[in-house]
PDB file of C-alpha atoms in Angstrom:
ATOM      1  CA  MET A   1     255.666 201.573 -84.875  1.00 75.00           C
ATOM      2  CA  ILE A   2     256.036 204.633 -82.723  1.00 86.00           C
ATOM      3  CA  VAL A   3     252.274 205.172 -82.846  1.00 88.00           C
ATOM      4  CA  ARG A   4     251.691 201.656 -81.581  1.00 88.00           C
ATOM      5  CA  ASP A   5     254.239 202.108 -78.840  1.00 90.00           C
ATOM      6  CA  ALA A   6     252.625 205.344 -77.757  1.00 91.00           C
ATOM      7  CA  ALA A   7     249.114 203.874 -77.807  1.00 91.00           C
ATOM      8  CA  SER A   8     250.283 200.846 -75.885  1.00 91.00           C
ATOM      9  CA  ALA A   9     252.088 202.971 -73.313  1.00 92.00           C
ATOM     10  CA  LEU A  10     249.077 205.226 -72.860  1.00 92.00           C
ATOM     11  CA  LEU A  11     246.720 202.275 -72.344  1.00 92.00           C
ATOM     12  CA  LEU A  12     249.081 200.489 -69.970  1.00 93.00           C
ATOM     13  CA  LEU A  13     249.682 203.582 -67.878  1.00 94.00           C
ATOM     14  CA  THR A  14     246.026 204.559 -67.674  1.00 92.00           C
ATOM     15  CA  GLY A  15     245.204 201.003 -66.682  1.00 92.00           C
ATOM     16  CA  ALA A  16     247.877 201.065 -64.026  1.00 93.00           C
ATOM     17  CA  VAL A  17     246.511 204.344 -62.635  1.00 91.00           C
ATOM     18  CA  PHE A  18     243.039 202.818 -62.292  1.00 87.00           C
ATOM     19  CA  CYS A  19     244.480 199.760 -60.565  1.00 89.00           C
ATOM     20  CA  LEU A  20     246.323 202.058 -58.187  1.00 89.00           C
ATOM     21  CA  LEU A  21     243.137 204.001 -57.433  1.00 86.00           C
ATOM     22  CA  GLY A  22     241.366 200.724 -56.772  1.00 85.00           C
ATOM     23  CA  ALA A  23     244.076 199.719 -54.350  1.00 87.00           C
ATOM     24  CA  LEU A  24     243.844 203.113 -52.673  1.00 86.00           C
ATOM     25  CA  GLY A  25     240.125 202.530 -52.287  1.00 83.00           C
ATOM     26  CA  LEU A  26     240.832 199.253 -50.532  1.00 84.00           C
ATOM     27  CA  VAL A  27     242.904 201.134 -48.005  1.00 84.00           C
ATOM     28  CA  ARG A  28     240.690 204.176 -47.529  1.00 82.00           C
ATOM     29  CA  PHE A  29     237.150 202.783 -47.578  1.00 82.00           C
ATOM     30  CA  PRO A  30     235.738 201.820 -44.201  1.00 82.00           C
ATOM     31  CA  ASP A  31     234.052 198.423 -44.661  1.00 82.00           C
ATOM     32  CA  LEU A  32     233.802 195.338 -46.818  1.00 82.00           C
ATOM     33  CA  PRO A  33     230.986 196.327 -49.218  1.00 80.00           C
ATOM     34  CA  THR A  34     232.567 199.674 -50.041  1.00 82.00           C
ATOM     35  CA  ARG A  35     235.950 198.034 -50.461  1.00 82.00           C
ATOM     36  CA  LEU A  36     234.399 195.515 -52.825  1.00 81.00           C
ATOM     37  CA  GLN A  37     233.368 198.415 -55.032  1.00 79.00           C
ATOM     38  CA  ALA A  38     236.935 199.608 -55.150  1.00 79.00           C
ATOM     39  CA  ALA A  39     238.130 196.080 -55.830  1.00 78.00           C
ATOM     40  CA  THR A  40     235.739 195.507 -58.736  1.00 78.00           C
ATOM     41  CA  LYS A  41     235.226 198.762 -60.650  1.00 79.00           C
ATOM     42  CA  PRO A  42     238.569 200.503 -61.103  1.00 82.00           C
ATOM     43  CA  GLN A  43     240.396 197.179 -61.040  1.00 84.00           C
ATOM     44  CA  THR A  44     238.293 195.728 -63.834  1.00 85.00           C
ATOM     45  CA  LEU A  45     238.715 198.782 -66.011  1.00 87.00           C
ATOM     46  CA  GLY A  46     242.396 198.906 -65.146  1.00 89.00           C
ATOM     47  CA  LEU A  47     242.907 195.304 -66.162  1.00 90.00           C
ATOM     48  CA  LEU A  48     240.952 195.777 -69.395  1.00 90.00           C
ATOM     49  CA  LEU A  49     243.122 198.787 -70.287  1.00 91.00           C
ATOM     50  CA  VAL A  50     246.321 196.922 -69.475  1.00 93.00           C
ATOM     51  CA  LEU A  51     245.151 194.014 -71.637  1.00 92.00           C
ATOM     52  CA  ALA A  52     244.281 196.400 -74.464  1.00 91.00           C
ATOM     53  CA  GLY A  53     247.700 197.970 -74.131  1.00 92.00           C
ATOM     54  CA  ALA A  54     249.304 194.558 -74.325  1.00 91.00           C
ATOM     55  CA  ALA A  55     247.135 193.536 -77.275  1.00 90.00           C
ATOM     56  CA  VAL A  56     248.361 196.513 -79.299  1.00 89.00           C
ATOM     57  CA  ARG A  57     251.940 195.461 -78.835  1.00 87.00           C
ATOM     58  CA  VAL A  58     252.101 191.621 -78.843  1.00 86.00           C
ATOM     59  CA  GLU A  59     252.024 189.237 -81.793  1.00 85.00           C
ATOM     60  CA  PRO A  60     248.456 188.876 -83.070  1.00 84.00           C
ATOM     61  CA  LYS A  61     248.285 185.189 -82.194  1.00 82.00           C
ATOM     62  CA  TYR A  62     248.247 186.018 -78.470  1.00 84.00           C
ATOM     63  CA  ILE A  63     245.287 188.358 -78.764  1.00 86.00           C
ATOM     64  CA  PRO A  64     242.596 185.649 -78.402  1.00 86.00           C
ATOM     65  CA  GLY A  65     244.129 184.689 -75.065  1.00 86.00           C
ATOM     66  CA  LEU A  66     243.995 188.299 -73.887  1.00 89.00           C
ATOM     67  CA  LEU A  67     240.383 188.508 -75.020  1.00 89.00           C
ATOM     68  CA  LEU A  68     239.583 185.462 -72.916  1.00 89.00           C
ATOM     69  CA  VAL A  69     241.204 187.017 -69.861  1.00 89.00           C
ATOM     70  CA  ALA A  70     239.118 190.154 -70.367  1.00 89.00           C
ATOM     71  CA  LEU A  71     235.927 188.158 -70.896  1.00 87.00           C
ATOM     72  CA  PHE A  72     236.360 186.023 -67.807  1.00 87.00           C
ATOM     73  CA  GLN A  73     237.318 188.994 -65.686  1.00 86.00           C
ATOM     74  CA  VAL A  74     234.121 190.754 -66.714  1.00 83.00           C
ATOM     75  CA  ILE A  75     232.065 187.622 -66.082  1.00 82.00           C
ATOM     76  CA  THR A  76     233.588 186.618 -62.752  1.00 84.00           C
ATOM     77  CA  ALA A  77     234.225 189.938 -60.990  1.00 82.00           C
ATOM     78  CA  PRO A  78     230.500 190.681 -60.516  1.00 80.00           C
ATOM     79  CA  VAL A  79     229.848 187.184 -59.192  1.00 82.00           C
ATOM     80  CA  LEU A  80     232.631 187.566 -56.677  1.00 82.00           C
ATOM     81  CA  ALA A  81     231.371 190.978 -55.603  1.00 81.00           C
ATOM     82  CA  GLN A  82     227.883 189.615 -55.177  1.00 82.00           C
ATOM     83  CA  MET A  83     228.909 186.591 -53.135  1.00 84.00           C
ATOM     84  CA  PHE A  84     231.187 188.532 -50.827  1.00 84.00           C
ATOM     85  CA  GLY A  85     228.773 191.422 -50.497  1.00 82.00           C
ATOM     86  CA  ARG A  86     225.980 189.092 -49.508  1.00 82.00           C
ATOM     87  CA  ALA A  87     228.108 187.216 -47.032  1.00 85.00           C
ATOM     88  CA  ALA A  88     229.306 190.460 -45.467  1.00 83.00           C
ATOM     89  CA  TYR A  89     225.781 191.816 -45.222  1.00 81.00           C
ATOM     90  CA  ARG A  90     224.373 188.624 -43.754  1.00 80.00           C
ATOM     91  CA  THR A  91     227.022 188.372 -41.102  1.00 83.00           C
ATOM     92  CA  GLY A  92     226.635 192.051 -40.246  1.00 77.00           C
ATOM     93  CA  ASP A  93     230.126 192.825 -41.343  1.00 73.00           C
ATOM     94  CA  TYR A  94     229.482 196.364 -42.499  1.00 75.00           C
ATOM     95  CA  GLU A  95     229.447 199.840 -41.009  1.00 74.00           C
ATOM     96  CA  SER A  96     225.821 200.826 -40.613  1.00 73.00           C
ATOM     97  CA  SER A  97     226.881 204.469 -40.443  1.00 71.00           C
ATOM     98  CA  VAL A  98     227.851 204.227 -44.108  1.00 72.00           C
ATOM     99  CA  LEU A  99     224.308 203.445 -45.227  1.00 76.00           C
ATOM    100  CA  VAL A 100     221.913 206.363 -45.729  1.00 72.00           C
ATOM    101  CA  ALA A 101     219.053 204.023 -46.695  1.00 72.00           C
ATOM    102  CA  ASP A 102     218.547 200.287 -46.388  1.00 75.00           C
ATOM    103  CA  ASP A 103     215.540 198.678 -48.026  1.00 74.00           C
ATOM    104  CA  LEU A 104     216.793 195.166 -47.363  1.00 76.00           C
ATOM    105  CA  ALA A 105     217.052 195.677 -43.608  1.00 75.00           C
ATOM    106  CA  GLU A 106     213.452 196.928 -43.569  1.00 72.00           C
ATOM    107  CA  ARG A 107     212.369 193.916 -45.515  1.00 72.00           C
ATOM    108  CA  LEU A 108     214.211 191.510 -43.241  1.00 72.00           C
ATOM    109  CA  ARG A 109     212.709 193.170 -40.163  1.00 71.00           C
ATOM    110  CA  GLU A 110     209.234 192.723 -41.614  1.00 69.00           C
ATOM    111  CA  GLN A 111     209.962 189.057 -42.052  1.00 67.00           C
ATOM    112  CA  GLY A 112     211.222 188.636 -38.540  1.00 58.00           C
ATOM    113  CA  GLY A 113     214.863 188.660 -39.484  1.00 50.00           C
ATOM    114  CA  ARG A 114     214.632 185.561 -41.603  1.00 49.00           C
ATOM    115  CA  PRO A 115     216.516 185.863 -44.843  1.00 50.00           C
ATOM    116  CA  THR A 116     214.546 185.462 -48.058  1.00 47.00           C
ATOM    117  CA  ASP A 117     215.353 182.606 -50.344  1.00 46.00           C
ATOM    118  CA  SER A 118     217.402 183.405 -53.356  1.00 46.00           C
ATOM    119  CA  PRO A 119     219.351 181.646 -56.060  1.00 43.00           C
ATOM    120  CA  GLY A 120     223.117 181.839 -56.247  1.00 40.00           C
TER     121      GLY A 120
ATOM    122  CA  MET B   1     222.169 162.459 -72.725  1.00 43.00           C
ATOM    123  CA  SER B   2     220.668 164.388 -75.600  1.00 47.00           C
ATOM    124  CA  SER B   3     218.989 166.857 -73.248  1.00 55.00           C
ATOM    125  CA  ARG B   4     222.357 167.595 -71.675  1.00 58.00           C
ATOM    126  CA  PHE B   5     224.023 168.205 -74.951  1.00 67.00           C
ATOM    127  CA  SER B   6     223.729 171.646 -76.419  1.00 73.00           C
ATOM    128  CA  LEU B   7     225.545 172.124 -79.689  1.00 79.00           C
ATOM    129  CA  PRO B   8     226.134 175.903 -79.433  1.00 79.00           C
ATOM    130  CA  LEU B   9     227.533 175.450 -75.940  1.00 80.00           C
ATOM    131  CA  PHE B  10     229.766 172.653 -77.194  1.00 85.00           C
ATOM    132  CA  GLY B  11     230.990 174.924 -79.985  1.00 86.00           C
ATOM    133  CA  TRP B  12     231.686 177.722 -77.511  1.00 86.00           C
ATOM    134  CA  LEU B  13     233.693 175.443 -75.226  1.00 87.00           C
ATOM    135  CA  VAL B  14     235.764 174.191 -78.141  1.00 89.00           C
ATOM    136  CA  LEU B  15     236.388 177.791 -79.173  1.00 88.00           C
ATOM    137  CA  VAL B  16     237.496 178.773 -75.651  1.00 87.00           C
ATOM    138  CA  TRP B  17     239.900 175.843 -75.559  1.00 87.00           C
ATOM    139  CA  LEU B  18     241.379 176.785 -78.924  1.00 86.00           C
ATOM    140  CA  MET B  19     241.696 180.427 -77.873  1.00 84.00           C
ATOM    141  CA  LEU B  20     243.427 179.392 -74.669  1.00 84.00           C
ATOM    142  CA  TRP B  21     246.142 177.455 -76.446  1.00 83.00           C
ATOM    143  CA  ALA B  22     246.285 179.747 -79.461  1.00 77.00           C
ATOM    144  CA  SER B  23     247.939 177.120 -81.617  1.00 76.00           C
ATOM    145  CA  PRO B  24     246.700 174.635 -84.212  1.00 76.00           C
ATOM    146  CA  LYS B  25     248.752 171.726 -82.858  1.00 83.00           C
ATOM    147  CA  PRO B  26     247.086 168.321 -83.293  1.00 86.00           C
ATOM    148  CA  VAL B  27     247.013 167.718 -79.536  1.00 87.00           C
ATOM    149  CA  VAL B  28     244.968 170.871 -79.037  1.00 84.00           C
ATOM    150  CA  LEU B  29     242.603 170.071 -81.897  1.00 86.00           C
ATOM    151  CA  VAL B  30     241.977 166.557 -80.600  1.00 88.00           C
ATOM    152  CA  SER B  31     241.626 167.496 -76.944  1.00 89.00           C
ATOM    153  CA  ALA B  32     239.235 170.402 -77.596  1.00 87.00           C
ATOM    154  CA  PRO B  33     236.128 168.314 -78.321  1.00 88.00           C
ATOM    155  CA  LEU B  34     237.038 165.880 -75.540  1.00 90.00           C
ATOM    156  CA  VAL B  35     237.331 168.631 -72.944  1.00 89.00           C
ATOM    157  CA  ALA B  36     234.139 170.290 -74.171  1.00 88.00           C
ATOM    158  CA  LEU B  37     232.280 167.003 -73.979  1.00 88.00           C
ATOM    159  CA  GLY B  38     233.648 166.350 -70.495  1.00 88.00           C
ATOM    160  CA  VAL B  39     232.553 169.760 -69.246  1.00 86.00           C
ATOM    161  CA  LEU B  40     229.073 169.327 -70.702  1.00 84.00           C
ATOM    162  CA  LEU B  41     228.689 165.895 -69.098  1.00 85.00           C
ATOM    163  CA  LEU B  42     230.072 166.878 -65.710  1.00 86.00           C
ATOM    164  CA  PHE B  43     228.346 170.243 -65.380  1.00 81.00           C
ATOM    165  CA  PRO B  44     224.929 170.095 -66.997  1.00 75.00           C
ATOM    166  CA  LEU B  45     223.194 173.463 -67.164  1.00 70.00           C
ATOM    167  CA  PRO B  46     219.707 173.726 -65.734  1.00 64.00           C
ATOM    168  CA  THR B  47     218.364 175.681 -68.700  1.00 57.00           C
ATOM    169  CA  ARG B  48     218.168 173.858 -71.979  1.00 54.00           C
ATOM    170  CA  ARG B  49     216.842 176.611 -74.144  1.00 60.00           C
ATOM    171  CA  LEU B  50     219.432 179.042 -75.374  1.00 60.00           C
ATOM    172  CA  PRO B  51     218.665 182.705 -74.882  1.00 61.00           C
ATOM    173  CA  THR B  52     217.209 184.637 -77.761  1.00 66.00           C
ATOM    174  CA  LEU B  53     220.006 186.810 -79.061  1.00 70.00           C
ATOM    175  CA  ARG B  54     219.371 190.100 -80.783  1.00 76.00           C
ATOM    176  CA  PRO B  55     222.807 191.083 -82.103  1.00 78.00           C
ATOM    177  CA  VAL B  56     222.203 194.811 -82.598  1.00 82.00           C
ATOM    178  CA  ARG B  57     220.664 195.310 -79.175  1.00 81.00           C
ATOM    179  CA  LEU B  58     223.313 193.074 -77.639  1.00 81.00           C
ATOM    180  CA  LEU B  59     226.072 195.193 -79.161  1.00 85.00           C
ATOM    181  CA  ARG B  60     224.385 198.351 -77.901  1.00 85.00           C
ATOM    182  CA  LEU B  61     224.110 196.773 -74.471  1.00 83.00           C
ATOM    183  CA  VAL B  62     227.812 195.914 -74.524  1.00 83.00           C
ATOM    184  CA  GLY B  63     228.678 199.464 -75.578  1.00 85.00           C
ATOM    185  CA  PHE B  64     226.438 200.898 -72.883  1.00 84.00           C
ATOM    186  CA  VAL B  65     228.044 198.694 -70.234  1.00 82.00           C
ATOM    187  CA  LEU B  66     231.557 199.629 -71.395  1.00 83.00           C
ATOM    188  CA  VAL B  67     230.728 203.331 -71.093  1.00 85.00           C
ATOM    189  CA  ASP B  68     229.183 202.575 -67.716  1.00 81.00           C
ATOM    190  CA  LEU B  69     232.293 200.735 -66.630  1.00 80.00           C
ATOM    191  CA  VAL B  70     234.471 203.738 -67.427  1.00 83.00           C
ATOM    192  CA  THR B  71     232.147 206.181 -65.637  1.00 81.00           C
ATOM    193  CA  SER B  72     231.992 203.702 -62.836  1.00 77.00           C
ATOM    194  CA  ALA B  73     235.749 203.525 -62.400  1.00 79.00           C
ATOM    195  CA  VAL B  74     236.104 207.297 -62.599  1.00 82.00           C
ATOM    196  CA  ARG B  75     233.330 207.955 -60.091  1.00 80.00           C
ATOM    197  CA  ASN B  76     234.625 205.289 -57.772  1.00 78.00           C
ATOM    198  CA  SER B  77     238.082 206.809 -57.898  1.00 80.00           C
ATOM    199  CA  ARG B  78     236.579 210.200 -57.086  1.00 80.00           C
ATOM    200  CA  GLU B  79     234.805 208.732 -54.071  1.00 78.00           C
ATOM    201  CA  VAL B  80     238.106 207.276 -52.950  1.00 79.00           C
ATOM    202  CA  LEU B  81     239.994 210.525 -53.260  1.00 80.00           C
ATOM    203  CA  GLN B  82     237.262 212.886 -52.111  1.00 78.00           C
ATOM    204  CA  TYR B  83     235.623 211.009 -49.251  1.00 76.00           C
ATOM    205  CA  GLY B  84     237.741 207.967 -48.424  1.00 71.00           C
ATOM    206  CA  GLY B  85     236.647 206.700 -45.036  1.00 71.00           C
ATOM    207  CA  ASP B  86     233.731 209.115 -44.979  1.00 76.00           C
ATOM    208  CA  VAL B  87     231.958 207.474 -47.903  1.00 77.00           C
ATOM    209  CA  ARG B  88     228.184 206.871 -47.878  1.00 80.00           C
ATOM    210  CA  ALA B  89     226.079 204.199 -49.529  1.00 81.00           C
ATOM    211  CA  ALA B  90     222.530 202.838 -49.662  1.00 81.00           C
ATOM    212  CA  VAL B  91     220.758 199.552 -50.218  1.00 82.00           C
ATOM    213  CA  VAL B  92     217.973 200.147 -52.720  1.00 82.00           C
ATOM    214  CA  ALA B  93     215.157 197.764 -53.593  1.00 82.00           C
ATOM    215  CA  VAL B  94     214.536 197.640 -57.349  1.00 82.00           C
ATOM    216  CA  PRO B  95     211.811 195.569 -59.046  1.00 81.00           C
ATOM    217  CA  VAL B  96     213.008 192.770 -61.317  1.00 82.00           C
ATOM    218  CA  LEU B  97     211.615 193.217 -64.826  1.00 81.00           C
ATOM    219  CA  SER B  98     212.093 189.684 -66.083  1.00 79.00           C
ATOM    220  CA  ASP B  99     210.999 186.206 -65.166  1.00 78.00           C
ATOM    221  CA  THR B 100     213.766 184.348 -66.974  1.00 78.00           C
ATOM    222  CA  ASP B 101     216.684 183.009 -64.987  1.00 77.00           C
ATOM    223  CA  HIS B 102     219.486 183.847 -67.371  1.00 77.00           C
ATOM    224  CA  VAL B 103     218.199 187.379 -67.922  1.00 81.00           C
ATOM    225  CA  ILE B 104     217.932 188.002 -64.179  1.00 83.00           C
ATOM    226  CA  ALA B 105     221.446 186.688 -63.644  1.00 81.00           C
ATOM    227  CA  THR B 106     222.907 188.637 -66.559  1.00 82.00           C
ATOM    228  CA  ALA B 107     221.202 191.844 -65.493  1.00 84.00           C
ATOM    229  CA  ALA B 108     222.478 191.365 -61.937  1.00 84.00           C
ATOM    230  CA  ASN B 109     226.006 190.902 -63.229  1.00 82.00           C
ATOM    231  CA  LEU B 110     225.744 193.947 -65.468  1.00 83.00           C
ATOM    232  CA  VAL B 111     224.462 196.046 -62.587  1.00 84.00           C
ATOM    233  CA  THR B 112     227.617 195.111 -60.746  1.00 80.00           C
ATOM    234  CA  LEU B 113     229.691 196.610 -63.557  1.00 76.00           C
ATOM    235  CA  THR B 114     227.773 199.894 -63.605  1.00 74.00           C
ATOM    236  CA  PRO B 115     228.603 202.935 -61.509  1.00 66.00           C
ATOM    237  CA  ASP B 116     228.896 202.346 -57.794  1.00 74.00           C
ATOM    238  CA  LYS B 117     226.554 199.378 -57.556  1.00 80.00           C
ATOM    239  CA  PHE B 118     226.384 195.718 -56.916  1.00 80.00           C
ATOM    240  CA  VAL B 119     223.486 193.391 -56.357  1.00 81.00           C
ATOM    241  CA  LEU B 120     223.456 192.362 -52.737  1.00 79.00           C
ATOM    242  CA  GLN B 121     220.545 190.005 -52.910  1.00 78.00           C
ATOM    243  CA  VAL B 122     218.091 188.741 -55.484  1.00 79.00           C
ATOM    244  CA  ASP B 123     214.659 187.945 -54.169  1.00 78.00           C
ATOM    245  CA  ARG B 124     213.556 185.686 -56.997  1.00 76.00           C
ATOM    246  CA  ARG B 125     210.072 184.991 -55.704  1.00 77.00           C
ATOM    247  CA  GLY B 126     209.279 188.534 -54.690  1.00 76.00           C
ATOM    248  CA  GLY B 127     210.937 189.890 -57.819  1.00 79.00           C
ATOM    249  CA  VAL B 128     213.249 192.358 -56.132  1.00 83.00           C
ATOM    250  CA  TYR B 129     216.920 193.159 -56.544  1.00 83.00           C
ATOM    251  CA  TYR B 130     218.545 194.642 -53.483  1.00 83.00           C
ATOM    252  CA  VAL B 131     221.233 196.850 -54.934  1.00 84.00           C
ATOM    253  CA  TYR B 132     224.072 198.251 -52.884  1.00 83.00           C
ATOM    254  CA  SER B 133     224.907 201.655 -54.244  1.00 82.00           C
ATOM    255  CA  LEU B 134     227.997 203.582 -53.297  1.00 81.00           C
ATOM    256  CA  GLY B 135     228.244 207.353 -53.182  1.00 76.00           C
ATOM    257  CA  VAL B 136     224.572 207.886 -52.412  1.00 78.00           C
ATOM    258  CA  ARG B 137     223.943 210.696 -49.950  1.00 77.00           C
ATOM    259  CA  THR B 138     220.500 212.134 -50.640  1.00 78.00           C
ATOM    260  CA  PRO B 139     217.027 210.711 -51.390  1.00 78.00           C
ATOM    261  CA  GLU B 140     217.310 212.083 -54.945  1.00 79.00           C
ATOM    262  CA  GLN B 141     220.448 210.046 -55.442  1.00 79.00           C
ATOM    263  CA  VAL B 142     218.676 206.967 -54.105  1.00 81.00           C
ATOM    264  CA  ASN B 143     215.982 207.490 -56.730  1.00 83.00           C
ATOM    265  CA  ARG B 144     218.538 208.002 -59.435  1.00 82.00           C
ATOM    266  CA  ALA B 145     220.304 204.765 -58.523  1.00 82.00           C
ATOM    267  CA  HIS B 146     216.921 203.027 -58.598  1.00 83.00           C
ATOM    268  CA  ASP B 147     216.175 204.317 -62.097  1.00 84.00           C
ATOM    269  CA  GLN B 148     219.636 203.532 -63.419  1.00 83.00           C
ATOM    270  CA  VAL B 149     219.195 199.887 -62.468  1.00 84.00           C
ATOM    271  CA  LEU B 150     215.817 199.876 -64.226  1.00 85.00           C
ATOM    272  CA  ASP B 151     217.368 201.404 -67.355  1.00 83.00           C
ATOM    273  CA  LEU B 152     220.000 198.740 -67.503  1.00 84.00           C
ATOM    274  CA  GLN B 153     217.436 196.016 -66.971  1.00 84.00           C
ATOM    275  CA  VAL B 154     215.351 197.323 -69.856  1.00 85.00           C
ATOM    276  CA  ARG B 155     218.404 197.110 -72.093  1.00 83.00           C
ATOM    277  CA  ALA B 156     219.296 193.620 -70.875  1.00 83.00           C
ATOM    278  CA  VAL B 157     215.779 192.273 -71.343  1.00 83.00           C
ATOM    279  CA  ARG B 158     215.504 193.841 -74.789  1.00 81.00           C
ATOM    280  CA  ALA B 159     218.811 192.279 -75.814  1.00 81.00           C
ATOM    281  CA  LEU B 160     218.489 188.830 -74.250  1.00 79.00           C
ATOM    282  CA  GLY B 161     214.977 188.280 -72.964  1.00 77.00           C
ATOM    283  CA  PRO B 162     212.247 186.159 -74.511  1.00 77.00           C
ATOM    284  CA  PRO B 163     210.152 188.044 -77.108  1.00 77.00           C
ATOM    285  CA  ASP B 164     207.075 188.538 -74.920  1.00 76.00           C
ATOM    286  CA  GLU B 165     209.143 190.133 -72.153  1.00 75.00           C
ATOM    287  CA  ALA B 166     211.186 192.244 -74.546  1.00 74.00           C
ATOM    288  CA  ARG B 167     208.032 193.663 -76.093  1.00 76.00           C
ATOM    289  CA  ASP B 168     206.500 195.272 -73.038  1.00 76.00           C
ATOM    290  CA  VAL B 169     209.516 195.738 -70.781  1.00 75.00           C
ATOM    291  CA  ARG B 170     209.685 199.480 -71.419  1.00 75.00           C
ATOM    292  CA  GLU B 171     206.088 199.878 -70.435  1.00 74.00           C
ATOM    293  CA  ARG B 172     206.559 197.853 -67.255  1.00 75.00           C
ATOM    294  CA  ALA B 173     209.681 199.814 -66.375  1.00 74.00           C
ATOM    295  CA  GLY B 174     207.795 203.055 -67.005  1.00 73.00           C
ATOM    296  CA  ARG B 175     205.333 202.185 -64.269  1.00 73.00           C
ATOM    297  CA  VAL B 176     207.996 201.862 -61.590  1.00 72.00           C
ATOM    298  CA  TYR B 177     210.351 204.707 -62.479  1.00 75.00           C
ATOM    299  CA  ARG B 178     210.835 207.258 -59.753  1.00 71.00           C
ATOM    300  CA  ARG B 179     212.091 209.876 -62.171  1.00 68.00           C
ATOM    301  CA  GLY B 180     210.844 213.276 -61.133  1.00 52.00           C
ATOM    302  CA  ALA B 181     208.961 211.789 -58.216  1.00 47.00           C
ATOM    303  CA  VAL B 182     208.216 214.645 -55.844  1.00 41.00           C
ATOM    304  CA  SER B 183     207.887 212.510 -52.765  1.00 42.00           C
ATOM    305  CA  PRO B 184     209.301 209.037 -52.902  1.00 42.00           C
ATOM    306  CA  GLU B 185     207.165 206.507 -51.094  1.00 44.00           C
ATOM    307  CA  LYS B 186     209.993 205.542 -48.798  1.00 43.00           C
ATOM    308  CA  PRO B 187     211.970 208.601 -47.806  1.00 44.00           C
ATOM    309  CA  PRO B 188     215.312 207.358 -46.554  1.00 43.00           C
ATOM    310  CA  GLU B 189     216.712 208.746 -43.354  1.00 42.00           C
ATOM    311  CA  GLU B 190     219.006 211.675 -43.737  1.00 40.00           C
ATOM    312  CA  ALA B 191     222.658 211.052 -43.129  1.00 36.00           C
ATOM    313  CA  SER B 192     223.731 212.740 -39.968  1.00 33.00           C
TER     314      SER B 192
END
């Protein structure tokens, strides 16, 4: 029992630390695309760790639910990042001083500023 | 009707419903197929054919992505603490190695889970991912980001792609790697 408690505590705390770092990134990073990174990476890992910590401790019948949460987080977070990132880039809502290279801007210039077609 | 109905997808939806409620009550058991059927009828998927699944490679891909996710979170946290507002990034064009919709979408999503990157734009016709990569400061790092995306794509195609693509994907990736390139064809501007 004590082993499970310890494992659960360790997972929960590590997860919480990653969530905190993600939140710190939101505050410290300068523009939307960089903030998205902070919102997706450490947050996702943090949530997965918290879920794992919970899964160690709860009754087994709740574990499938936790698995679903993890699965949908992993599936949806990238989609969200992509949609917001694209919107931010298209509307020019980013600090150009952050970028050391930009292949997409070159491409768009070649095409006279018209965005390329793309699915989703 | 029959073209809309995919049995594996139906099974998956039923499973999700059962997992959500986590109880074998009759109401849940009866509503599961109804909900699954409703979803399938209301939201038909454009692709009928299910992806080819190769379990071993898929598991290795999942493991690889999990490791990537951890590295990703750690590196991102380091960027936060070390640079904060002074962070740098780059948008890198990477060739798409597949011509199958679900593989392209999956690979794009996986890229978003890997260190410091997300796909900003997919140029389906031109076959290019535009990947936003955080923490890139030098041309070498741009090349490394480029190759990392290729690596992941190779894994994704080998795990999920149609057989003909899976067979020669390594070879095709090999032609576009920048690994060890002395002078990249597009030297990015130096950060000032």
